[in-house]
Amino acid sequence: MQLQFLGTGAGQPAKGRNVSSLVLKLLDEINEIWMFDCGEGTQRQILETSIKPRKVSKIFITHLHGDHVLGLPGFLSSRAFQSSEEQTDIDIYGPKGIRSFVLSSLKVTGSRLPYRIHFHEFDRQSLGKLMETDKFEVYAEELDHSIFCVGYRVVQKDLEGTLNAEALKAAGLPFGPLFGKVKNGQDVTLEDGTLIVAKDYISEPKKGKVVTILGDTRQTHASVRLALGANILVHESTYGKGDEKIAKSHGHSTNMQAAQVAKEASAKRLLLNHISPRFLTRDCRQLERDAAKVFENVKVVYDLDEVEV
Ligand code: ZN
């Protein structure tokens, strides 16, 4: 699975950075792409990538500020134009209000979609586990921003060990029900008395990945909980070292606070986004250097960056 950043800027589009959106590509796992936030211009950013909009099956919105949602009506409408392709439904998760925003935008603009949108609105009382499939779980918890805003924790379930069929065949086990027995962990004795020990032929289960994607927030324990042991934590860094006071008053974080969260959560990797347009490339390097003193594996991401989870 990969994360690709479509917009990494804060507040308004800038020359080098569009407003918030990123995707979690789960093509190898479930042949789907999940989007997190959809700022204005997200569909144009997608044109610069290999992402097929119809593969976007779920959209998770962190909060209703314009720089995180204004791209939705456009993206949803364009997704409808792929008429030669199969039209697949889409799920939208977000704070109460997202449904009326999307539906009224589509209605006023006379947009008709050839697929269905399933809305999953939540408020403070209905957070926690938002969804579960056989392979993934998604949790949300409230953060600390100027309006209701959440962070998401995407948990891939552990992958079962796989059966080494070639080795079993080589050991003399005939294809058939005995294979199934070994697969279920049962030892089997062959006619010639050879004992086949099941665990020798099944690989170790693989730990699922955890990706934590936060919306805008002040430094908060909720972020630490969401990011516990995460393979990747995506955290905003609207401000830099020394600006803690102003960050707090505007409902945002600094790079140092993001690094502190990553450290407390024992996350493996920290990616900083929601970068103020006043930070130039050399400033971003400084953001990284400063943050690395608290949490070493940190990087400021740029639009269109793709990161293997
Ligand atoms: Zn915001």
PDB file of C-alpha atoms and ligand atoms in Angstrom:
ATOM      1  CA  MET A   1       0.000   0.000   0.000  1.00  0.00           C
ATOM      2  CA  GLN A   2       1.084   3.519  -0.712  1.00  0.00           C
ATOM      3  CA  LEU A   3       0.177   7.021   0.404  1.00  0.00           C
ATOM      4  CA  GLN A   4       0.090   9.699  -2.262  1.00  0.00           C
ATOM      5  CA  PHE A   5      -0.235  13.352  -1.411  1.00  0.00           C
ATOM      6  CA  LEU A   6      -2.438  15.421  -3.705  1.00  0.00           C
ATOM      7  CA  GLY A   7      -2.384  18.630  -1.705  1.00  0.00           C
ATOM      8  CA  THR A   8      -0.052  19.451   1.172  1.00  0.00           C
ATOM      9  CA  GLY A   9      -0.667  23.163   1.735  1.00  0.00           C
ATOM     10  CA  ALA A  10      -2.532  25.002   4.470  1.00  0.00           C
ATOM     11  CA  GLY A  11      -5.533  27.259   4.004  1.00  0.00           C
ATOM     12  CA  GLN A  12      -5.441  28.271   0.355  1.00  0.00           C
ATOM     13  CA  PRO A  13      -3.903  26.999  -2.868  1.00  0.00           C
ATOM     14  CA  ALA A  14      -0.336  28.220  -3.425  1.00  0.00           C
ATOM     15  CA  LYS A  15       1.894  27.866  -6.477  1.00  0.00           C
ATOM     16  CA  GLY A  16       3.820  24.959  -5.029  1.00  0.00           C
ATOM     17  CA  ARG A  17       1.179  23.361  -2.861  1.00  0.00           C
ATOM     18  CA  ASN A  18      -2.495  22.690  -3.377  1.00  0.00           C
ATOM     19  CA  VAL A  19      -4.932  22.423  -0.459  1.00  0.00           C
ATOM     20  CA  SER A  20      -5.521  19.237   1.529  1.00  0.00           C
ATOM     21  CA  SER A  21      -6.066  15.852  -0.009  1.00  0.00           C
ATOM     22  CA  LEU A  22      -4.256  12.547   0.009  1.00  0.00           C
ATOM     23  CA  VAL A  23      -5.011   9.004  -1.007  1.00  0.00           C
ATOM     24  CA  LEU A  24      -4.221   5.635   0.507  1.00  0.00           C
ATOM     25  CA  LYS A  25      -3.730   3.257  -2.394  1.00  0.00           C
ATOM     26  CA  LEU A  26      -4.926  -0.222  -1.489  1.00  0.00           C
ATOM     27  CA  LEU A  27      -4.795  -1.595  -5.013  1.00  0.00           C
ATOM     28  CA  ASP A  28      -2.741  -4.683  -4.168  1.00  0.00           C
ATOM     29  CA  GLU A  29      -4.806  -5.384  -1.068  1.00  0.00           C
ATOM     30  CA  ILE A  30      -8.421  -4.756  -2.150  1.00  0.00           C
ATOM     31  CA  ASN A  31      -8.207  -3.014  -5.529  1.00  0.00           C
ATOM     32  CA  GLU A  32      -9.489   0.237  -4.033  1.00  0.00           C
ATOM     33  CA  ILE A  33      -8.227   3.731  -3.299  1.00  0.00           C
ATOM     34  CA  TRP A  34      -9.332   5.647  -0.223  1.00  0.00           C
ATOM     35  CA  MET A  35      -9.210   9.444  -0.224  1.00  0.00           C
ATOM     36  CA  PHE A  36      -8.725  11.620   2.834  1.00  0.00           C
ATOM     37  CA  ASP A  37     -10.057  15.163   2.446  1.00  0.00           C
ATOM     38  CA  CYS A  38     -10.728  16.734  -0.905  1.00  0.00           C
ATOM     39  CA  GLY A  39      -9.704  20.375  -1.114  1.00  0.00           C
ATOM     40  CA  GLU A  40     -10.458  22.524  -4.150  1.00  0.00           C
ATOM     41  CA  GLY A  41      -8.531  21.431  -7.234  1.00  0.00           C
ATOM     42  CA  THR A  42      -8.035  17.849  -6.091  1.00  0.00           C
ATOM     43  CA  GLN A  43      -9.341  16.537  -9.413  1.00  0.00           C
ATOM     44  CA  ARG A  44      -6.709  18.559 -11.269  1.00  0.00           C
ATOM     45  CA  GLN A  45      -4.000  17.136  -9.051  1.00  0.00           C
ATOM     46  CA  ILE A  46      -5.262  13.640  -9.848  1.00  0.00           C
ATOM     47  CA  LEU A  47      -4.596  14.321 -13.531  1.00  0.00           C
ATOM     48  CA  GLU A  48      -0.888  14.399 -12.665  1.00  0.00           C
ATOM     49  CA  THR A  49      -1.081  10.886 -11.208  1.00  0.00           C
ATOM     50  CA  SER A  50      -2.044   7.388 -12.319  1.00  0.00           C
ATOM     51  CA  ILE A  51      -5.096   7.403 -10.030  1.00  0.00           C
ATOM     52  CA  LYS A  52      -8.350   6.327 -11.658  1.00  0.00           C
ATOM     53  CA  PRO A  53     -11.203   8.251  -9.984  1.00  0.00           C
ATOM     54  CA  ARG A  54     -13.574   5.271 -10.224  1.00  0.00           C
ATOM     55  CA  LYS A  55     -11.141   3.297  -8.050  1.00  0.00           C
ATOM     56  CA  VAL A  56     -11.748   5.815  -5.272  1.00  0.00           C
ATOM     57  CA  SER A  57     -14.325   3.887  -3.271  1.00  0.00           C
ATOM     58  CA  LYS A  58     -14.278   5.755   0.028  1.00  0.00           C
ATOM     59  CA  ILE A  59     -13.675   9.357   1.028  1.00  0.00           C
ATOM     60  CA  PHE A  60     -12.930  10.260   4.635  1.00  0.00           C
ATOM     61  CA  ILE A  61     -13.356  13.912   5.592  1.00  0.00           C
ATOM     62  CA  THR A  62     -11.552  15.201   8.691  1.00  0.00           C
ATOM     63  CA  HIS A  63     -13.529  18.444   9.074  1.00  0.00           C
ATOM     64  CA  LEU A  64     -15.703  20.849   7.146  1.00  0.00           C
ATOM     65  CA  HIS A  65     -13.272  23.733   6.579  1.00  0.00           C
ATOM     66  CA  GLY A  66     -13.274  24.757   2.920  1.00  0.00           C
ATOM     67  CA  ASP A  67      -9.660  23.832   2.231  1.00  0.00           C
ATOM     68  CA  HIS A  68     -10.552  20.225   3.064  1.00  0.00           C
ATOM     69  CA  VAL A  69     -13.918  19.785   1.274  1.00  0.00           C
ATOM     70  CA  LEU A  70     -14.443  22.284  -1.540  1.00  0.00           C
ATOM     71  CA  GLY A  71     -13.091  19.857  -4.135  1.00  0.00           C
ATOM     72  CA  LEU A  72     -15.772  17.264  -3.429  1.00  0.00           C
ATOM     73  CA  PRO A  73     -18.562  18.391  -5.794  1.00  0.00           C
ATOM     74  CA  GLY A  74     -16.111  18.692  -8.686  1.00  0.00           C
ATOM     75  CA  PHE A  75     -14.410  15.398  -8.009  1.00  0.00           C
ATOM     76  CA  LEU A  76     -17.714  13.535  -7.631  1.00  0.00           C
ATOM     77  CA  SER A  77     -19.081  15.067 -10.843  1.00  0.00           C
ATOM     78  CA  SER A  78     -15.997  14.251 -12.910  1.00  0.00           C
ATOM     79  CA  ARG A  79     -15.988  10.733 -11.543  1.00  0.00           C
ATOM     80  CA  ALA A  80     -19.372  10.368 -13.248  1.00  0.00           C
ATOM     81  CA  PHE A  81     -17.923  11.152 -16.675  1.00  0.00           C
ATOM     82  CA  GLN A  82     -16.074   7.898 -16.933  1.00  0.00           C
ATOM     83  CA  SER A  83     -19.063   6.517 -18.770  1.00  0.00           C
ATOM     84  CA  SER A  84     -17.206   3.781 -20.609  1.00  0.00           C
ATOM     85  CA  GLU A  85     -16.118   2.361 -17.295  1.00  0.00           C
ATOM     86  CA  GLU A  86     -18.219   0.535 -14.765  1.00  0.00           C
ATOM     87  CA  GLN A  87     -19.828   2.996 -12.337  1.00  0.00           C
ATOM     88  CA  THR A  88     -19.186   2.053  -8.741  1.00  0.00           C
ATOM     89  CA  ASP A  89     -20.806   3.488  -5.627  1.00  0.00           C
ATOM     90  CA  ILE A  90     -18.849   5.629  -3.218  1.00  0.00           C
ATOM     91  CA  ASP A  91     -18.891   5.934   0.585  1.00  0.00           C
ATOM     92  CA  ILE A  92     -18.311   9.296   2.228  1.00  0.00           C
ATOM     93  CA  TYR A  93     -17.445   9.471   5.910  1.00  0.00           C
ATOM     94  CA  GLY A  94     -17.432  12.850   7.595  1.00  0.00           C
ATOM     95  CA  PRO A  95     -18.823  15.173  10.259  1.00  0.00           C
ATOM     96  CA  LYS A  96     -22.558  15.969  10.264  1.00  0.00           C
ATOM     97  CA  GLY A  97     -23.158  18.506   7.529  1.00  0.00           C
ATOM     98  CA  ILE A  98     -21.091  16.818   4.828  1.00  0.00           C
ATOM     99  CA  ARG A  99     -24.215  15.230   3.347  1.00  0.00           C
ATOM    100  CA  SER A 100     -26.132  18.469   2.952  1.00  0.00           C
ATOM    101  CA  PHE A 101     -23.015  20.232   1.596  1.00  0.00           C
ATOM    102  CA  VAL A 102     -22.484  17.618  -1.114  1.00  0.00           C
ATOM    103  CA  LEU A 103     -26.146  17.114  -2.011  1.00  0.00           C
ATOM    104  CA  SER A 104     -26.979  20.822  -2.212  1.00  0.00           C
ATOM    105  CA  SER A 105     -23.873  21.528  -4.334  1.00  0.00           C
ATOM    106  CA  LEU A 106     -24.872  18.759  -6.719  1.00  0.00           C
ATOM    107  CA  LYS A 107     -28.514  19.832  -6.785  1.00  0.00           C
ATOM    108  CA  VAL A 108     -27.888  23.554  -7.375  1.00  0.00           C
ATOM    109  CA  THR A 109     -25.460  22.757 -10.189  1.00  0.00           C
ATOM    110  CA  GLY A 110     -27.857  20.264 -11.782  1.00  0.00           C
ATOM    111  CA  SER A 111     -25.342  17.464 -11.451  1.00  0.00           C
ATOM    112  CA  ARG A 112     -26.693  13.950 -11.753  1.00  0.00           C
ATOM    113  CA  LEU A 113     -24.485  11.074 -10.797  1.00  0.00           C
ATOM    114  CA  PRO A 114     -24.788   7.620 -12.372  1.00  0.00           C
ATOM    115  CA  TYR A 115     -23.649   6.026  -9.129  1.00  0.00           C
ATOM    116  CA  ARG A 116     -24.803   6.219  -5.530  1.00  0.00           C
ATOM    117  CA  ILE A 117     -23.196   8.050  -2.645  1.00  0.00           C
ATOM    118  CA  HIS A 118     -23.551   6.398   0.760  1.00  0.00           C
ATOM    119  CA  PHE A 119     -23.081   8.959   3.494  1.00  0.00           C
ATOM    120  CA  HIS A 120     -21.793   7.983   6.926  1.00  0.00           C
ATOM    121  CA  GLU A 121     -22.047  11.118   9.028  1.00  0.00           C
ATOM    122  CA  PHE A 122     -20.788  11.227  12.572  1.00  0.00           C
ATOM    123  CA  ASP A 123     -20.648  13.574  15.523  1.00  0.00           C
ATOM    124  CA  ARG A 124     -18.828  13.527  18.871  1.00  0.00           C
ATOM    125  CA  GLN A 125     -21.116  10.828  20.194  1.00  0.00           C
ATOM    126  CA  SER A 126     -20.720   8.413  17.310  1.00  0.00           C
ATOM    127  CA  LEU A 127     -16.942   8.201  16.979  1.00  0.00           C
ATOM    128  CA  GLY A 128     -14.803   5.118  17.571  1.00  0.00           C
ATOM    129  CA  LYS A 129     -14.792   2.274  15.092  1.00  0.00           C
ATOM    130  CA  LEU A 130     -16.311   3.704  11.916  1.00  0.00           C
ATOM    131  CA  MET A 131     -16.127   0.682   9.674  1.00  0.00           C
ATOM    132  CA  GLU A 132     -14.794  -2.826   9.397  1.00  0.00           C
ATOM    133  CA  THR A 133     -14.281  -5.204   6.502  1.00  0.00           C
ATOM    134  CA  ASP A 134     -12.574  -8.586   6.463  1.00  0.00           C
ATOM    135  CA  LYS A 135      -9.245  -6.841   5.825  1.00  0.00           C
ATOM    136  CA  PHE A 136      -9.419  -3.362   7.361  1.00  0.00           C
ATOM    137  CA  GLU A 137     -10.770  -1.361  10.272  1.00  0.00           C
ATOM    138  CA  VAL A 138     -11.020   2.416  10.472  1.00  0.00           C
ATOM    139  CA  TYR A 139     -11.242   4.342  13.713  1.00  0.00           C
ATOM    140  CA  ALA A 140     -11.835   8.041  14.279  1.00  0.00           C
ATOM    141  CA  GLU A 141     -11.289  10.220  17.299  1.00  0.00           C
ATOM    142  CA  GLU A 142     -11.896  13.908  17.851  1.00  0.00           C
ATOM    143  CA  LEU A 143      -8.884  16.217  17.639  1.00  0.00           C
ATOM    144  CA  ASP A 144      -8.526  19.773  18.913  1.00  0.00           C
ATOM    145  CA  HIS A 145      -9.176  22.314  16.150  1.00  0.00           C
ATOM    146  CA  SER A 146     -11.275  25.480  15.780  1.00  0.00           C
ATOM    147  CA  ILE A 147     -14.231  23.377  14.571  1.00  0.00           C
ATOM    148  CA  PHE A 148     -15.150  19.713  15.066  1.00  0.00           C
ATOM    149  CA  CYS A 149     -12.317  17.758  13.435  1.00  0.00           C
ATOM    150  CA  VAL A 150     -11.173  14.154  13.581  1.00  0.00           C
ATOM    151  CA  GLY A 151      -8.139  12.009  12.899  1.00  0.00           C
ATOM    152  CA  TYR A 152      -8.331   8.557  11.321  1.00  0.00           C
ATOM    153  CA  ARG A 153      -6.527   5.352  12.186  1.00  0.00           C
ATOM    154  CA  VAL A 154      -6.587   2.785   9.398  1.00  0.00           C
ATOM    155  CA  VAL A 155      -5.723  -0.705  10.633  1.00  0.00           C
ATOM    156  CA  GLN A 156      -4.994  -3.553   8.291  1.00  0.00           C
ATOM    157  CA  LYS A 157      -5.871  -6.870   9.891  1.00  0.00           C
ATOM    158  CA  ASP A 158      -3.012  -9.310  10.328  1.00  0.00           C
ATOM    159  CA  LEU A 159      -2.402 -11.412   7.247  1.00  0.00           C
ATOM    160  CA  GLU A 160      -2.740 -15.161   7.743  1.00  0.00           C
ATOM    161  CA  GLY A 161       0.270 -17.342   7.071  1.00  0.00           C
ATOM    162  CA  THR A 162       0.264 -18.920   3.615  1.00  0.00           C
ATOM    163  CA  LEU A 163       0.567 -22.610   2.814  1.00  0.00           C
ATOM    164  CA  ASN A 164       3.731 -23.687   1.015  1.00  0.00           C
ATOM    165  CA  ALA A 165       2.052 -26.071  -1.436  1.00  0.00           C
ATOM    166  CA  GLU A 166       5.247 -26.827  -3.378  1.00  0.00           C
ATOM    167  CA  ALA A 167       7.055 -28.025  -0.261  1.00  0.00           C
ATOM    168  CA  LEU A 168       4.075 -30.134   0.769  1.00  0.00           C
ATOM    169  CA  LYS A 169       3.992 -31.772  -2.637  1.00  0.00           C
ATOM    170  CA  ALA A 170       7.725 -32.418  -2.461  1.00  0.00           C
ATOM    171  CA  ALA A 171       7.212 -34.033   0.963  1.00  0.00           C
ATOM    172  CA  GLY A 172       4.879 -36.525  -0.683  1.00  0.00           C
ATOM    173  CA  LEU A 173       1.480 -35.242   0.398  1.00  0.00           C
ATOM    174  CA  PRO A 174      -1.099 -35.978  -2.307  1.00  0.00           C
ATOM    175  CA  PHE A 175      -3.362 -33.105  -3.388  1.00  0.00           C
ATOM    176  CA  GLY A 176      -6.792 -33.320  -1.759  1.00  0.00           C
ATOM    177  CA  PRO A 177      -8.427 -33.109   1.668  1.00  0.00           C
ATOM    178  CA  LEU A 178      -5.119 -33.682   3.480  1.00  0.00           C
ATOM    179  CA  PHE A 179      -3.861 -30.377   2.062  1.00  0.00           C
ATOM    180  CA  GLY A 180      -6.850 -28.675   3.686  1.00  0.00           C
ATOM    181  CA  LYS A 181      -6.048 -30.331   7.013  1.00  0.00           C
ATOM    182  CA  VAL A 182      -2.475 -29.042   6.969  1.00  0.00           C
ATOM    183  CA  LYS A 183      -3.745 -25.606   5.979  1.00  0.00           C
ATOM    184  CA  ASN A 184      -5.966 -25.643   9.065  1.00  0.00           C
ATOM    185  CA  GLY A 185      -2.933 -26.357  11.198  1.00  0.00           C
ATOM    186  CA  GLN A 186      -3.447 -30.104  11.701  1.00  0.00           C
ATOM    187  CA  ASP A 187      -0.466 -32.474  11.525  1.00  0.00           C
ATOM    188  CA  VAL A 188      -0.873 -35.375   9.096  1.00  0.00           C
ATOM    189  CA  THR A 189       0.795 -38.815   8.952  1.00  0.00           C
ATOM    190  CA  LEU A 190       1.448 -40.240   5.487  1.00  0.00           C
ATOM    191  CA  GLU A 191       0.929 -43.903   4.608  1.00  0.00           C
ATOM    192  CA  ASP A 192       4.666 -44.549   4.897  1.00  0.00           C
ATOM    193  CA  GLY A 193       4.599 -43.177   8.445  1.00  0.00           C
ATOM    194  CA  THR A 194       6.131 -39.771   7.647  1.00  0.00           C
ATOM    195  CA  LEU A 195       4.779 -37.079   9.940  1.00  0.00           C
ATOM    196  CA  ILE A 196       3.907 -33.787   8.272  1.00  0.00           C
ATOM    197  CA  VAL A 197       4.046 -31.054  10.895  1.00  0.00           C
ATOM    198  CA  ALA A 198       1.637 -28.360   9.735  1.00  0.00           C
ATOM    199  CA  LYS A 199       3.498 -25.356  11.115  1.00  0.00           C
ATOM    200  CA  ASP A 200       6.560 -26.265   9.055  1.00  0.00           C
ATOM    201  CA  TYR A 201       4.543 -25.607   5.915  1.00  0.00           C
ATOM    202  CA  ILE A 202       2.682 -22.455   6.896  1.00  0.00           C
ATOM    203  CA  SER A 203       4.481 -19.124   6.923  1.00  0.00           C
ATOM    204  CA  GLU A 204       4.287 -16.848   9.972  1.00  0.00           C
ATOM    205  CA  PRO A 205       1.251 -14.529  10.015  1.00  0.00           C
ATOM    206  CA  LYS A 206       2.200 -11.023   8.887  1.00  0.00           C
ATOM    207  CA  LYS A 207       1.400  -8.024  11.022  1.00  0.00           C
ATOM    208  CA  GLY A 208      -1.051  -5.665   9.313  1.00  0.00           C
ATOM    209  CA  LYS A 209      -0.051  -2.053   8.708  1.00  0.00           C
ATOM    210  CA  VAL A 210      -1.357   0.951  10.610  1.00  0.00           C
ATOM    211  CA  VAL A 211      -1.674   4.354   8.971  1.00  0.00           C
ATOM    212  CA  THR A 212      -2.781   7.399  10.943  1.00  0.00           C
ATOM    213  CA  ILE A 213      -4.028  10.444   9.081  1.00  0.00           C
ATOM    214  CA  LEU A 214      -4.903  13.477  11.139  1.00  0.00           C
ATOM    215  CA  GLY A 215      -6.926  16.541  10.308  1.00  0.00           C
ATOM    216  CA  ASP A 216      -5.984  20.003  11.540  1.00  0.00           C
ATOM    217  CA  THR A 217      -5.232  20.053  15.237  1.00  0.00           C
ATOM    218  CA  ARG A 218      -3.481  21.500  18.219  1.00  0.00           C
ATOM    219  CA  GLN A 219      -1.180  19.085  20.005  1.00  0.00           C
ATOM    220  CA  THR A 220      -3.468  16.598  21.754  1.00  0.00           C
ATOM    221  CA  HIS A 221      -3.404  13.174  23.415  1.00  0.00           C
ATOM    222  CA  ALA A 222      -6.034  12.023  20.946  1.00  0.00           C
ATOM    223  CA  SER A 223      -3.370  12.194  18.225  1.00  0.00           C
ATOM    224  CA  VAL A 224      -1.060  10.020  20.291  1.00  0.00           C
ATOM    225  CA  ARG A 225      -3.782   7.423  20.798  1.00  0.00           C
ATOM    226  CA  LEU A 226      -4.620   7.376  17.098  1.00  0.00           C
ATOM    227  CA  ALA A 227      -0.947   7.010  16.157  1.00  0.00           C
ATOM    228  CA  LEU A 228       0.097   4.328  18.677  1.00  0.00           C
ATOM    229  CA  GLY A 229       2.650   2.120  16.934  1.00  0.00           C
ATOM    230  CA  ALA A 230       1.598   3.396  13.505  1.00  0.00           C
ATOM    231  CA  ASN A 231       3.783   2.602  10.518  1.00  0.00           C
ATOM    232  CA  ILE A 232       3.105   6.115   9.287  1.00  0.00           C
ATOM    233  CA  LEU A 233       1.686   9.161  11.028  1.00  0.00           C
ATOM    234  CA  VAL A 234       0.578  12.031   8.807  1.00  0.00           C
ATOM    235  CA  HIS A 235       0.464  15.138  10.991  1.00  0.00           C
ATOM    236  CA  GLU A 236      -0.097  18.766  10.149  1.00  0.00           C
ATOM    237  CA  SER A 237       2.693  21.294  10.593  1.00  0.00           C
ATOM    238  CA  THR A 238       1.103  24.630   9.841  1.00  0.00           C
ATOM    239  CA  TYR A 239       3.716  26.341  11.992  1.00  0.00           C
ATOM    240  CA  GLY A 240       7.391  25.955  12.818  1.00  0.00           C
ATOM    241  CA  LYS A 241       9.535  25.826  15.937  1.00  0.00           C
ATOM    242  CA  GLY A 242       8.932  28.779  18.251  1.00  0.00           C
ATOM    243  CA  ASP A 243       5.426  29.474  16.964  1.00  0.00           C
ATOM    244  CA  GLU A 244       3.716  27.226  19.515  1.00  0.00           C
ATOM    245  CA  LYS A 245       1.665  30.071  20.954  1.00  0.00           C
ATOM    246  CA  ILE A 246       0.236  31.297  17.674  1.00  0.00           C
ATOM    247  CA  ALA A 247      -0.292  27.703  16.509  1.00  0.00           C
ATOM    248  CA  LYS A 248      -2.368  27.044  19.596  1.00  0.00           C
ATOM    249  CA  SER A 249      -4.449  30.176  19.174  1.00  0.00           C
ATOM    250  CA  HIS A 250      -5.279  29.203  15.567  1.00  0.00           C
ATOM    251  CA  GLY A 251      -6.019  25.559  16.343  1.00  0.00           C
ATOM    252  CA  HIS A 252      -2.887  24.173  14.697  1.00  0.00           C
ATOM    253  CA  SER A 253       0.464  22.551  15.505  1.00  0.00           C
ATOM    254  CA  THR A 254       4.137  23.146  14.936  1.00  0.00           C
ATOM    255  CA  ASN A 255       6.613  20.653  13.518  1.00  0.00           C
ATOM    256  CA  MET A 256       8.008  20.170  17.028  1.00  0.00           C
ATOM    257  CA  GLN A 257       4.614  19.296  18.458  1.00  0.00           C
ATOM    258  CA  ALA A 258       3.979  16.833  15.627  1.00  0.00           C
ATOM    259  CA  ALA A 259       7.352  15.226  16.367  1.00  0.00           C
ATOM    260  CA  GLN A 260       6.448  15.010  20.056  1.00  0.00           C
ATOM    261  CA  VAL A 261       3.222  13.193  19.170  1.00  0.00           C
ATOM    262  CA  ALA A 262       5.070  10.743  16.907  1.00  0.00           C
ATOM    263  CA  LYS A 263       7.596  10.071  19.654  1.00  0.00           C
ATOM    264  CA  GLU A 264       4.997   9.532  22.383  1.00  0.00           C
ATOM    265  CA  ALA A 265       3.036   7.218  20.087  1.00  0.00           C
ATOM    266  CA  SER A 266       6.161   5.236  19.113  1.00  0.00           C
ATOM    267  CA  ALA A 267       5.167   5.691  15.489  1.00  0.00           C
ATOM    268  CA  LYS A 268       7.694   4.445  12.954  1.00  0.00           C
ATOM    269  CA  ARG A 269       7.586   7.344  10.570  1.00  0.00           C
ATOM    270  CA  LEU A 270       6.272  10.919  10.587  1.00  0.00           C
ATOM    271  CA  LEU A 271       5.158  12.812   7.495  1.00  0.00           C
ATOM    272  CA  LEU A 272       4.419  16.506   7.905  1.00  0.00           C
ATOM    273  CA  ASN A 273       1.766  18.119   5.730  1.00  0.00           C
ATOM    274  CA  HIS A 274      -0.604  21.123   5.823  1.00  0.00           C
ATOM    275  CA  ILE A 275       2.432  23.354   5.316  1.00  0.00           C
ATOM    276  CA  SER A 276       1.973  27.120   5.330  1.00  0.00           C
ATOM    277  CA  PRO A 277       2.665  28.756   1.937  1.00  0.00           C
ATOM    278  CA  ARG A 278       5.176  31.053   3.629  1.00  0.00           C
ATOM    279  CA  PHE A 279       7.554  28.098   4.078  1.00  0.00           C
ATOM    280  CA  LEU A 280       9.896  27.818   1.093  1.00  0.00           C
ATOM    281  CA  THR A 281      11.836  24.651   0.286  1.00  0.00           C
ATOM    282  CA  ARG A 282      14.785  25.644   2.463  1.00  0.00           C
ATOM    283  CA  ASP A 283      12.398  26.441   5.325  1.00  0.00           C
ATOM    284  CA  CYS A 284      10.919  22.968   4.941  1.00  0.00           C
ATOM    285  CA  ARG A 285      14.377  21.443   5.324  1.00  0.00           C
ATOM    286  CA  GLN A 286      14.723  23.422   8.526  1.00  0.00           C
ATOM    287  CA  LEU A 287      11.308  22.127   9.694  1.00  0.00           C
ATOM    288  CA  GLU A 288      12.645  18.608   9.148  1.00  0.00           C
ATOM    289  CA  ARG A 289      15.976  19.237  10.871  1.00  0.00           C
ATOM    290  CA  ASP A 290      14.331  20.783  13.917  1.00  0.00           C
ATOM    291  CA  ALA A 291      11.686  18.050  14.190  1.00  0.00           C
ATOM    292  CA  ALA A 292      14.317  15.329  13.765  1.00  0.00           C
ATOM    293  CA  LYS A 293      15.865  16.366  17.080  1.00  0.00           C
ATOM    294  CA  VAL A 294      12.697  15.036  18.726  1.00  0.00           C
ATOM    295  CA  PHE A 295      11.694  12.297  16.263  1.00  0.00           C
ATOM    296  CA  GLU A 296      14.298  11.196  13.764  1.00  0.00           C
ATOM    297  CA  ASN A 297      12.315   9.570  10.950  1.00  0.00           C
ATOM    298  CA  VAL A 298      10.498  12.705   9.757  1.00  0.00           C
ATOM    299  CA  LYS A 299       9.878  14.221   6.352  1.00  0.00           C
ATOM    300  CA  VAL A 300       7.966  17.212   5.010  1.00  0.00           C
ATOM    301  CA  VAL A 301       5.884  15.959   2.088  1.00  0.00           C
ATOM    302  CA  TYR A 302       5.212  17.751  -1.187  1.00  0.00           C
ATOM    303  CA  ASP A 303       2.323  17.536  -3.627  1.00  0.00           C
ATOM    304  CA  LEU A 304       2.336  14.277  -5.633  1.00  0.00           C
ATOM    305  CA  ASP A 305       4.880  12.607  -3.311  1.00  0.00           C
ATOM    306  CA  GLU A 306       4.215   8.899  -3.057  1.00  0.00           C
ATOM    307  CA  VAL A 307       5.327   6.913  -0.035  1.00  0.00           C
ATOM    308  CA  GLU A 308       5.363   3.135   0.416  1.00  0.00           C
ATOM    309  CA  VAL A 309       3.764   2.156   3.722  1.00  0.00           C
TER     310      VAL A 309
HETATM  311 ZN    ZN B   1      -9.085  23.522   9.402  1.00  0.00          ZN
END
